[in-house]
């Protein structure tokens, strides 16, 4: 869930990007967009945290990634 900074090792695993999912989210919004956020929010957030960003800056960076993709 976006904004949820709790996580386990599973939340930190970054799998190969499903570009079909990304394109569907961009084209249709709604449920595909929610699924994209659900699947990628935590891994992207943890990526930024491991790079040393503070919590709020990491959250902002995640939002920036999604905006850039969409």
Short mmCIF file of C-alpha atoms in Angstrom, two decimals:
data_model
loop_
_atom_site.label_atom_id
_atom_site.label_comp_id
_atom_site.label_asym_id
_atom_site.label_seq_id
_atom_site.Cartn_x
_atom_site.Cartn_y
_atom_site.Cartn_z
CA UNK A 1 0.00 0.00 0.00
CA UNK A 2 1.45 3.41 -0.89
CA UNK A 3 2.74 5.18 2.17
CA UNK A 4 3.25 1.94 4.08
CA UNK A 5 6.92 1.92 4.99
CA UNK A 6 6.82 -1.37 6.86
CA UNK A 7 8.10 -4.27 4.91
CA UNK A 8 9.69 -7.63 4.85
CA UNK A 9 12.41 -9.02 2.65
CA UNK A 10 9.69 -10.01 0.18
CA UNK A 11 8.63 -6.38 -0.13
CA UNK A 12 12.20 -5.45 -1.02
CA UNK A 13 12.58 -7.95 -3.82
CA UNK A 14 12.61 -6.17 -7.14
CA UNK A 15 11.36 -8.38 -9.91
CA UNK A 16 11.68 -7.85 -13.62
CA UNK A 17 9.42 -5.02 -14.76
CA UNK A 18 6.15 -6.15 -16.30
CA UNK A 19 5.89 -3.56 -19.06
CA UNK A 20 2.49 -4.85 -20.12
CA UNK A 21 1.25 -3.94 -16.65
CA UNK A 22 2.86 -0.49 -16.91
CA UNK A 23 1.30 0.18 -20.33
CA UNK A 24 -2.14 -1.01 -19.19
CA UNK A 25 -1.94 1.27 -16.15
CA UNK A 26 -1.02 4.21 -18.36
CA UNK A 27 -3.76 3.50 -20.89
CA UNK A 28 -6.64 2.42 -18.67
CA UNK A 29 -5.92 3.77 -15.17
CA UNK A 30 -8.28 2.39 -12.53
CA UNK A 31 -7.62 -1.20 -11.47
CA UNK A 32 -4.47 -1.65 -13.61
CA UNK A 33 -3.00 1.52 -12.10
CA UNK A 34 -3.82 0.36 -8.57
CA UNK A 35 -2.18 -2.99 -9.31
CA UNK A 36 0.95 -1.24 -10.56
CA UNK A 37 1.19 0.85 -7.40
CA UNK A 38 0.52 -2.20 -5.22
CA UNK A 39 3.22 -4.28 -6.90
CA UNK A 40 5.95 -1.68 -7.28
CA UNK A 41 5.56 0.90 -4.51
CA UNK A 42 7.48 -0.92 -1.77
CA UNK A 43 10.37 -2.15 -3.92
CA UNK A 44 10.91 1.34 -5.36
CA UNK A 45 10.60 2.91 -1.90
CA UNK A 46 13.17 0.51 -0.42
CA UNK A 47 15.50 1.20 -3.34
CA UNK A 48 15.54 4.89 -2.44
CA UNK A 49 15.87 4.20 1.29
CA UNK A 50 18.90 1.98 0.65
CA UNK A 51 20.39 4.88 -1.30
CA UNK A 52 20.17 6.98 1.87
CA UNK A 53 17.08 9.11 1.32
CA UNK A 54 15.10 9.98 4.45
CA UNK A 55 11.59 8.51 4.72
CA UNK A 56 9.66 11.49 3.36
CA UNK A 57 12.15 12.14 0.56
CA UNK A 58 11.99 8.47 -0.45
CA UNK A 59 8.18 8.65 -0.57
CA UNK A 60 8.40 11.75 -2.77
CA UNK A 61 10.94 10.04 -5.03
CA UNK A 62 8.61 7.04 -5.47
CA UNK A 63 5.79 9.33 -6.53
CA UNK A 64 8.17 10.99 -8.98
CA UNK A 65 9.02 7.62 -10.52
CA UNK A 66 5.36 6.79 -11.07
CA UNK A 67 4.67 10.22 -12.54
CA UNK A 68 7.61 9.86 -14.94
CA UNK A 69 6.47 6.40 -16.07
CA UNK A 70 2.87 7.42 -16.56
#
